[in-house]
Tab-separated table of C-alpha atoms in Angstrom:
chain	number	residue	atom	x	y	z
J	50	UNK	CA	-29.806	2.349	-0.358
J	51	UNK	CA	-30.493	-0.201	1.683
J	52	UNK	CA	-31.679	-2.729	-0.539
J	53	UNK	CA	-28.617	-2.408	-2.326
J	54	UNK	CA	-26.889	-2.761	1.354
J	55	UNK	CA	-28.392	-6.147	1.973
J	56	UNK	CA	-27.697	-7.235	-2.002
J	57	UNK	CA	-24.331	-6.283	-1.973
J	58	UNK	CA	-22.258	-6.479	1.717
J	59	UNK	CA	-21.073	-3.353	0.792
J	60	UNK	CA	-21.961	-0.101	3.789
J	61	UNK	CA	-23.566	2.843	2.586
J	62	UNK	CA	-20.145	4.714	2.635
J	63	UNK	CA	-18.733	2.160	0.622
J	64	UNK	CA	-21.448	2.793	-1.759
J	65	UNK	CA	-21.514	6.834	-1.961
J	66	UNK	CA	-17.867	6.724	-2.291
J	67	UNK	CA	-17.642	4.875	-5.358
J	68	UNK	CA	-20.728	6.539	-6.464
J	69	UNK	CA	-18.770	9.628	-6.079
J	70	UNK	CA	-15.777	8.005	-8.034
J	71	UNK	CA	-18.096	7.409	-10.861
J	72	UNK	CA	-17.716	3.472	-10.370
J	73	UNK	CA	-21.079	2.938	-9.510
J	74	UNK	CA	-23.963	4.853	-11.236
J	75	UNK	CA	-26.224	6.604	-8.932
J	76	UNK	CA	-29.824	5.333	-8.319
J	77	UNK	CA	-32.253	5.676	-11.378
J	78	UNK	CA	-34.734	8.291	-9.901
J	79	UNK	CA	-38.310	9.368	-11.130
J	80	UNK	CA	-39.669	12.722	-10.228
J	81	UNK	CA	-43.944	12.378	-10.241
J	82	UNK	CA	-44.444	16.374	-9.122
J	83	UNK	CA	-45.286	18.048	-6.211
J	84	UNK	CA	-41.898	17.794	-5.094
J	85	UNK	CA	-41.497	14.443	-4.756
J	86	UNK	CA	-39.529	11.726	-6.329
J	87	UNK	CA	-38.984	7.655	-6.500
J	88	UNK	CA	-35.507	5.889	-6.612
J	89	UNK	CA	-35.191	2.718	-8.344
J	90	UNK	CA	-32.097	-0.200	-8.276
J	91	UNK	CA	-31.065	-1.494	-11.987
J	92	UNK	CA	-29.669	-4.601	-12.381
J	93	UNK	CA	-26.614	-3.364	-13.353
J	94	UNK	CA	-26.218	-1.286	-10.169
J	95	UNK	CA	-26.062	-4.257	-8.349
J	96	UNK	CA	-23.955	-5.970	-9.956
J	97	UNK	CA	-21.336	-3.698	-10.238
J	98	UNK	CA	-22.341	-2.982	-6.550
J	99	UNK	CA	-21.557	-6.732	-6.304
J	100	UNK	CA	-17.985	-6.458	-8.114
J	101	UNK	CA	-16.972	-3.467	-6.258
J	102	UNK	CA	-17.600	-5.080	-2.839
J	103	UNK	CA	-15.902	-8.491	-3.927
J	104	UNK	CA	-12.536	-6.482	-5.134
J	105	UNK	CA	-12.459	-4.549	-1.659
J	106	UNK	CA	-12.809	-7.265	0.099
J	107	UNK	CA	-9.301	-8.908	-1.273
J	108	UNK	CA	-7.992	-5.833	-1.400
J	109	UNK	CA	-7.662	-4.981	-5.641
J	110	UNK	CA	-9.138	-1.168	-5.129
J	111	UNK	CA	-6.487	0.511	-3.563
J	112	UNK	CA	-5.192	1.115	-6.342
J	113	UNK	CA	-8.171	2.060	-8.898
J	114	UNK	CA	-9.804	-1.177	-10.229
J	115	UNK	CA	-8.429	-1.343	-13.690
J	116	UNK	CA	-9.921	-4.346	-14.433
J	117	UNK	CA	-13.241	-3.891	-12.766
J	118	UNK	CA	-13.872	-0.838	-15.088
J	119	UNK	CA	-12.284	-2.815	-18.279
J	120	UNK	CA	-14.713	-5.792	-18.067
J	121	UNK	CA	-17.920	-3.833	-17.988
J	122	UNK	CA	-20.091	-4.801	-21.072
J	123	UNK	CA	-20.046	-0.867	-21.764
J	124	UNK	CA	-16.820	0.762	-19.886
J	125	UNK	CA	-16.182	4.099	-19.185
J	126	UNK	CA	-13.137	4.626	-21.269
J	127	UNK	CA	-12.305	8.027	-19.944
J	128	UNK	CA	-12.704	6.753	-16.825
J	129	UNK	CA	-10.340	3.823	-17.423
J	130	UNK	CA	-7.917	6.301	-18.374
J	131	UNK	CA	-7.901	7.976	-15.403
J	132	UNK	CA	-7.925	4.602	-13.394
J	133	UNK	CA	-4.679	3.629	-15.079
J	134	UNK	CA	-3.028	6.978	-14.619
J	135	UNK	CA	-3.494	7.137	-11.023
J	136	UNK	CA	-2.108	3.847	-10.774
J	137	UNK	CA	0.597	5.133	-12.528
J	138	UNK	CA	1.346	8.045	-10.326
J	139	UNK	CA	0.391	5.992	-6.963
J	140	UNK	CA	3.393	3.837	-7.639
J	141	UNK	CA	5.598	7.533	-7.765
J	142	UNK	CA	4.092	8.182	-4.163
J	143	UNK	CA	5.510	5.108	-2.889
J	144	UNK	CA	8.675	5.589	-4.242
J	145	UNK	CA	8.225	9.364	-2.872
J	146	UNK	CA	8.493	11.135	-6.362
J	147	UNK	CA	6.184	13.906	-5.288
J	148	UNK	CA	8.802	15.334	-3.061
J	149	UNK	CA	9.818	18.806	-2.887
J	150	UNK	CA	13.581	19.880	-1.691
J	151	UNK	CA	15.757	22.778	-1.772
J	152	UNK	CA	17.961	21.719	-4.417
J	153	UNK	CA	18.172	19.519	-7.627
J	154	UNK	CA	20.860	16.745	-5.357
J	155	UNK	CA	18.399	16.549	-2.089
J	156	UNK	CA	15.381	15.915	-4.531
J	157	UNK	CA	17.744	12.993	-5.549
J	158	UNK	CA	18.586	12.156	-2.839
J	159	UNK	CA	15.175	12.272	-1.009
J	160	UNK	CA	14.089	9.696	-4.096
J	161	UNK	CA	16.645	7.229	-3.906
J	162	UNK	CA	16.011	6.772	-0.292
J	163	UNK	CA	12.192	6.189	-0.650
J	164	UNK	CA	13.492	3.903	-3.644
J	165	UNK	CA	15.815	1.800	-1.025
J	166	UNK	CA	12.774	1.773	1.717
J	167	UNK	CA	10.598	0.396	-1.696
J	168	UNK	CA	13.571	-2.347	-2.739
J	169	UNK	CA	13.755	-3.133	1.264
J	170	UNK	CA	10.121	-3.277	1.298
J	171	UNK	CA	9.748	-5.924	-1.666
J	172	UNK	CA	11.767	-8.359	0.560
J	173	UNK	CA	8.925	-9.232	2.890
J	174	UNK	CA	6.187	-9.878	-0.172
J	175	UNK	CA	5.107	-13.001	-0.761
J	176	UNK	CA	7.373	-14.494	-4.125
J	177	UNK	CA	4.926	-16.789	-5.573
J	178	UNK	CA	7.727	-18.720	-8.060
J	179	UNK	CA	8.948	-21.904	-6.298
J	180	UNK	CA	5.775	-23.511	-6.256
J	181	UNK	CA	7.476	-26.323	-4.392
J	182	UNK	CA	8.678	-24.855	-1.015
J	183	UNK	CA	5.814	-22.062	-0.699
J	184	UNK	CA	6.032	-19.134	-0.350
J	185	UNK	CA	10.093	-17.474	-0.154
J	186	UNK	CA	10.551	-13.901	1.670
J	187	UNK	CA	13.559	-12.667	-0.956
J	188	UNK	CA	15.000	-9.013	-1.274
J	189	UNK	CA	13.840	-7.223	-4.589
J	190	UNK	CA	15.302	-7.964	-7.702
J	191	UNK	CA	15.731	-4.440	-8.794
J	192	UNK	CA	17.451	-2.211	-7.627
J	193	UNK	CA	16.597	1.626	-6.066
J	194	UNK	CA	18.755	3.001	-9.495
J	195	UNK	CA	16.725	0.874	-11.656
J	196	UNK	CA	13.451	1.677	-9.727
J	197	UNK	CA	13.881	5.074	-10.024
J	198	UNK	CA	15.223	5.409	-12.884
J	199	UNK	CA	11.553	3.954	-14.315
J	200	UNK	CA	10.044	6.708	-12.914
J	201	UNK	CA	11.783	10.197	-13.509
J	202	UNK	CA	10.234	13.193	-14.980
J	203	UNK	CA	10.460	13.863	-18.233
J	204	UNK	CA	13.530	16.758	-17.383
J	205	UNK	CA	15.257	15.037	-15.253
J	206	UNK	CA	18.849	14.067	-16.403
J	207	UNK	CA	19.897	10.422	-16.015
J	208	UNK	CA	22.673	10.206	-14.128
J	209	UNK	CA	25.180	7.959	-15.262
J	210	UNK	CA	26.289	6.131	-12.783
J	211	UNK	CA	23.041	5.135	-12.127
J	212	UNK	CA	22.269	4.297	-15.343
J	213	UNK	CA	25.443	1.558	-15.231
J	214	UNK	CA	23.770	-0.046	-11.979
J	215	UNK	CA	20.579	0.095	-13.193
J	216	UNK	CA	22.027	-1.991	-16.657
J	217	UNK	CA	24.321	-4.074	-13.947
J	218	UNK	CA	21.311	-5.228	-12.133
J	219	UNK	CA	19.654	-6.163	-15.486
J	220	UNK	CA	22.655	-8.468	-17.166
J	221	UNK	CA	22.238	-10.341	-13.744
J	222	UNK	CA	18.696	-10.919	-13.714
J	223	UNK	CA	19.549	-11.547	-17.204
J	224	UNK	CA	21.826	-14.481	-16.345
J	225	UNK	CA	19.744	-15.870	-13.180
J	226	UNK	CA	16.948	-16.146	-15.838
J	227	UNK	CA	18.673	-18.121	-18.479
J	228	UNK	CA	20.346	-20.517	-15.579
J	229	UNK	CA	16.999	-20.833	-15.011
J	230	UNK	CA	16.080	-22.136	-18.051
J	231	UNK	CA	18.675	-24.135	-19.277
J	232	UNK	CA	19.324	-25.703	-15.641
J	233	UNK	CA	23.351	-24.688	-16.131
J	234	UNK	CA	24.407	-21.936	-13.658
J	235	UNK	CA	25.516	-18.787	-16.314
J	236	UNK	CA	28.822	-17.511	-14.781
J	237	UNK	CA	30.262	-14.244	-16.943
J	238	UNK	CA	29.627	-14.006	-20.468
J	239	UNK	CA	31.327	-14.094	-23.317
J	240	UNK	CA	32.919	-10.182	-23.620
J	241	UNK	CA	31.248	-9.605	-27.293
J	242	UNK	CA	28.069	-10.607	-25.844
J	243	UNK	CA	27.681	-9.012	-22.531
J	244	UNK	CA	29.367	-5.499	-24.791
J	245	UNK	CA	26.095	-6.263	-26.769
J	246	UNK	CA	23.503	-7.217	-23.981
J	247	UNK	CA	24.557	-3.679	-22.208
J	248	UNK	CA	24.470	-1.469	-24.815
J	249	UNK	CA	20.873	-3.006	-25.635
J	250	UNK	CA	19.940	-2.668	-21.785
J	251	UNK	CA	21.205	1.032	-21.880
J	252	UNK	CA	19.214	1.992	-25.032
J	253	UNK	CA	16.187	0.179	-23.801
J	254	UNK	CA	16.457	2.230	-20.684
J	255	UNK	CA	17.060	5.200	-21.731
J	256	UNK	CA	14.117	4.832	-24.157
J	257	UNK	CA	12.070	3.690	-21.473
J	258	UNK	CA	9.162	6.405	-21.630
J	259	UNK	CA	8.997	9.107	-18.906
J	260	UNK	CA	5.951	9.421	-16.187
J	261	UNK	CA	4.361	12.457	-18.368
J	262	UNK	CA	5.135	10.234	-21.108
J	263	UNK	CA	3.380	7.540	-19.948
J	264	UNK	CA	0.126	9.199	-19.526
J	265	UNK	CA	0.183	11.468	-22.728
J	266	UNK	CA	0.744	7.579	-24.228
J	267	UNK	CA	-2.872	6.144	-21.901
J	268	UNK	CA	-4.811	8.901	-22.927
J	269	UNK	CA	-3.841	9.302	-26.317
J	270	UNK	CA	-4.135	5.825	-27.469
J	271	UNK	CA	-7.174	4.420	-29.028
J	272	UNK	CA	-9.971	3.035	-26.988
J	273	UNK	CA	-10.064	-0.692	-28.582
J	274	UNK	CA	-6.048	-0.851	-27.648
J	275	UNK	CA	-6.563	0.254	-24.244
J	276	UNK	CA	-9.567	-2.054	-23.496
J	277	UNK	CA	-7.874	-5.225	-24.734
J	278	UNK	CA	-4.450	-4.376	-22.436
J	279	UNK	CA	-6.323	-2.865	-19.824
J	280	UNK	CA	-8.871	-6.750	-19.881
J	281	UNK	CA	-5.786	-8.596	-20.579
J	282	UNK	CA	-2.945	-8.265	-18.589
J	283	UNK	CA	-5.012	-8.462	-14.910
J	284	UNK	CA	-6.712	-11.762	-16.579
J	285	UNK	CA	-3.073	-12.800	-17.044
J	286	UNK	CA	-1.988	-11.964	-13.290
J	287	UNK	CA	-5.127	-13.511	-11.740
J	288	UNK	CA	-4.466	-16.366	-13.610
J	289	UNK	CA	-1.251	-16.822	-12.497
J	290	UNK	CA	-2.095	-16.743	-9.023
J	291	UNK	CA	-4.041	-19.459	-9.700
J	292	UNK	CA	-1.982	-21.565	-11.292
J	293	UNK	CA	0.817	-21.149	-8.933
J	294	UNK	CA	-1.629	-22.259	-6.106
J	295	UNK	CA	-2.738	-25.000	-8.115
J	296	UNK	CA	0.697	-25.941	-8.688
J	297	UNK	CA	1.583	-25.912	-5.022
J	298	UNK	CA	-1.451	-27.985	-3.793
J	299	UNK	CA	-0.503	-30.897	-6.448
J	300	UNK	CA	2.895	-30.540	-5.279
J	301	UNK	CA	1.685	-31.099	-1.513
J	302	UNK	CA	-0.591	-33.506	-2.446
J	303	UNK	CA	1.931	-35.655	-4.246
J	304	UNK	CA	4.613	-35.667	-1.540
J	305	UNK	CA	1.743	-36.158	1.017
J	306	UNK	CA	2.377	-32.992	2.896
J	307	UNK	CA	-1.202	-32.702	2.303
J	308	UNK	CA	-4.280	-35.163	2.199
J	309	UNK	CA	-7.280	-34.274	0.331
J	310	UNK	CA	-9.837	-34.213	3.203
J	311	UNK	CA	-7.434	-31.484	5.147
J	312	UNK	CA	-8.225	-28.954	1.384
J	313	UNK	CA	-12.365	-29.107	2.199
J	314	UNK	CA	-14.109	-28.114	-0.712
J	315	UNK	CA	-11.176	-27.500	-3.005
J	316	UNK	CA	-9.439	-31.035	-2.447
J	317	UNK	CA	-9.454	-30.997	-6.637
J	318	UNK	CA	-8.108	-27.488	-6.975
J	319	UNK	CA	-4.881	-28.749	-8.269
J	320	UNK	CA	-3.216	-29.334	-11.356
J	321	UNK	CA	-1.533	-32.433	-12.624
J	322	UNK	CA	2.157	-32.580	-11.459
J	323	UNK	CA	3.413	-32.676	-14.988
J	324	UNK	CA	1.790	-29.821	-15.630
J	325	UNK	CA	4.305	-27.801	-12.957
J	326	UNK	CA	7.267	-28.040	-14.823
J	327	UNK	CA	5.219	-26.959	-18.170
J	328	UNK	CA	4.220	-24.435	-16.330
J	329	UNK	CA	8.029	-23.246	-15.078
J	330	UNK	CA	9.816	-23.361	-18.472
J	331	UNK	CA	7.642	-21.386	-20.348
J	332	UNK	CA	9.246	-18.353	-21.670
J	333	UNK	CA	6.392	-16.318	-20.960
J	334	UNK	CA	6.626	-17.145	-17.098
J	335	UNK	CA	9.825	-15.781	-16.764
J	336	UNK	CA	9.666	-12.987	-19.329
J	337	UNK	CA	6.432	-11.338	-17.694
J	338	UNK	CA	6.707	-11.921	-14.472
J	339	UNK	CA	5.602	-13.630	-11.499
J	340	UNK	CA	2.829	-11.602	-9.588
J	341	UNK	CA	3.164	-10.859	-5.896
J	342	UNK	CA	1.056	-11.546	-2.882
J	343	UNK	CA	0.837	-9.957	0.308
J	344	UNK	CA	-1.355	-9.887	3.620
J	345	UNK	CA	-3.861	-12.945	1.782
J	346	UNK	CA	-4.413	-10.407	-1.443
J	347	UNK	CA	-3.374	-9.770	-4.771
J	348	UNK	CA	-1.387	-6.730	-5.802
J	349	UNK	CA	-2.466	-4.958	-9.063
J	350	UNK	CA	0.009	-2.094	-8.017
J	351	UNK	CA	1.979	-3.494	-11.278
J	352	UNK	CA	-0.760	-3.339	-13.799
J	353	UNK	CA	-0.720	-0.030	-14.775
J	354	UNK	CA	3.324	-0.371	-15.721
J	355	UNK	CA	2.697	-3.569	-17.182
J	356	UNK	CA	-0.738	-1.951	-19.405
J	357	UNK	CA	2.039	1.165	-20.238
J	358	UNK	CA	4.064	-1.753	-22.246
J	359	UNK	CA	1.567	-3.065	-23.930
J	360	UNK	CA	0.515	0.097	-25.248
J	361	UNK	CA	3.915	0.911	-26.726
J	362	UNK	CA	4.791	-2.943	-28.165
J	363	UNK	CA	0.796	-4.354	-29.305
J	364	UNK	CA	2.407	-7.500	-30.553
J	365	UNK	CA	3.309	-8.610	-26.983
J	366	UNK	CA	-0.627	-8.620	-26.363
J	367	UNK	CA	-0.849	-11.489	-29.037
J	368	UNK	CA	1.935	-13.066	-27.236
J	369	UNK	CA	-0.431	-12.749	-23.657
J	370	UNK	CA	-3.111	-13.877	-24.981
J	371	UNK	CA	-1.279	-17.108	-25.837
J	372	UNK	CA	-0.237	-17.522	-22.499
J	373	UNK	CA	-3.507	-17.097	-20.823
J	374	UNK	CA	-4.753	-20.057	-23.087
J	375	UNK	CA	-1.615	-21.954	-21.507
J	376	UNK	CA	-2.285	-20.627	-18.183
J	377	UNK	CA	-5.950	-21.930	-18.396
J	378	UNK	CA	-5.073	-25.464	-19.809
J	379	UNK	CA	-2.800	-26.117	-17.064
J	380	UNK	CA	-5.736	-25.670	-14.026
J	381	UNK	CA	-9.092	-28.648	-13.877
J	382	UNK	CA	-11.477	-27.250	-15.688
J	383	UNK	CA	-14.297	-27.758	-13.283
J	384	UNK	CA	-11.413	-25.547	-10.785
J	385	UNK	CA	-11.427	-22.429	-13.119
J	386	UNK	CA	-15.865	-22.774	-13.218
J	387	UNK	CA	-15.619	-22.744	-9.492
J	388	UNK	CA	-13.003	-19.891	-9.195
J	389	UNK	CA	-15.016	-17.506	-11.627
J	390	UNK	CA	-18.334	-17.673	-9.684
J	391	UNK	CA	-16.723	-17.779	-6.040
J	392	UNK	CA	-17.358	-15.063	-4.156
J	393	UNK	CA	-15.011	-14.622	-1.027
J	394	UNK	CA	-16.276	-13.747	2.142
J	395	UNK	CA	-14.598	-10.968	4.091
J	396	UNK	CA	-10.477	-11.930	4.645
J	397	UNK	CA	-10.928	-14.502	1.685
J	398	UNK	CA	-7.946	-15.793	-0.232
J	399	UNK	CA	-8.421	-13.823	-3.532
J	400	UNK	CA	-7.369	-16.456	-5.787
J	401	UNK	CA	-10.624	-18.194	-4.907
């Protein structure tokens, strides 16, 4: 134990926790008789011991390390399973789904009030899009019907009036997304279309699978599936980070907000300014999502959502894999080497 203390940075609580978790195999151990025995470290125990430290340090196990489990050369796909469900139901705790009340209306009503403190909440992350003012404190994009509405029970009735805010709030991030893209500010829509967009919004909703759904779906879908979403779509977040902060440093850099002997060690981290606006008017940006930062670490509180849709539509993985090739062409080569084998000391910027 405390060789793999000293190898690791990790505490021995640290270390019988996850053992206890089943992230971390416990010690090989030989028994030669007479009551006594010998304990052993593998190479792959402290490794893992290695990765496990690393992701609490910035913060990525709070909320079962998907990813972690998912890159092993020989993962524990029941396991994994059970990662992604529990990050699944830890985003219902937040939004206090595991309430009990009296009646059917106060367990609404207790919901869409932990669903308002959530959307109020999401105003003081850290929105990582305009790469050329920094970071922007903004209020949530969705709203508490929407949120909510994501995660019912399987019988729960929608109500309809939320379901017409929830579809509301998606036409308009609908329109802010195609101003985006076209540079033309999108005032109201043509009737036909908007008719259309809402009745496609409403089906997609209401179609939208349930929480139970959602884990009958993770832990009856087959293993190679589940690997390559559950590898794939925190590659795609981390990446993003990165590029973002790439982005911002070349942005600095070129408008000399920033000189290259003030960045140390990662003056070269950034990318080349043309490559920003590549970056910003891919379709792929927009359409998956920017990931969110707060208190210097990465949230993966999205990834188990974002794993659920990739299980039900497999062609979008194609699509994601696509984009992580674009992602990666974007950053200095000799940047990503650096980011894969640095290990951040304690309060390190994760996307280092």
């Amino acid at each position: 134990m405390r060789e793999l203390m000293q190898l690791s940075g990790a505490s021995q609580t640290k270390i019988e926790r996850w053992q206890k978790r089943g992230f971390l195999p416990r010690f090989l151990r030989a028994y030669a008789g007479g009551g006594g025995s010998e304990s052993e470290l593998s190479e792959e125990i402290v490794e893992r011991a290695r990765l496990l430290a690393d992701h609490s340090r910035q913060g990525t196990l709070t909320m079962g390390p998907i990813s972690l489990i998912a890159t092993l050369s020989e993962p524990d796909v029941a396991l994994l399973r059970e990662a992604v469900i529990e990050n699944l139901a830890a985003g219902r705790r937040r939004l206090g789904m595991d309430v009990q009340a009296d009646s059917p209306q106060g367990v609404a009503r207790a919901r869409l009030g932990a669903a308002e403190r959530k959307a109020r909440r999401s105003g003081r992350t850290w929105n990582l899009e305009d790469v050329e003012t920094g970071p922007v404190r903004e209020e949530s994009p969705f709203s508490p019907e929407l949120v909510a509405l994501f995660y019912r029970d399987s019988d729960e009735e929608v109500d309809a009036d939320d379901l017409e805010v929830a579809v509301d709030g998606m036409v308009e991030l609908l329109k802010e997304n195609v101003s985006r893209l076209s540079g033309v500010q999108i005032g109201a829509l043509p009737p036909e279309l908007e008719a259309k967009i809402r009745a496609d919004a409403r089906r997609r909703l209401l179609a939208a699978p349930t929480f139970h759904g959602q884990c009958d779906l993770v832990r009856s879908v087959s293993e190679g599936l589940l690997l390559r979403a559950c590898r794939l779509v925190p590659q795609v977040r981390r990446l993003q980070v990165a590029a973002v902060h790439s982005a911002r440093l070349a942005h600095a850099l070129h408008t000399g907000a920033l000189t290259a002997d003030r960045l140390g060690t990662w003056h070269d981290f950034a990318m080349p300014v043309a490559n920003i606006q590549r970056m910003q008017v891919h379709p792929m940006w927009t359409r998956w999502g920017s990931p969110v930062m707060s208190a210097g670490a990465v949230s993966d509180s999205g990834d188990g959502p974002r794993i659920v849709v990739c299980l039900e539509e497999p062609s979008l993985l194609d699509e994601l894999e696509l984009f992580v090739d674009f992602l990666a062409s974007l950053i200095p080569v000799h940047a990503l080497h650096r980011l894969a084998f640095h290990r951040p000391e304690p309060g390190g910027q994760t996307v280092k």
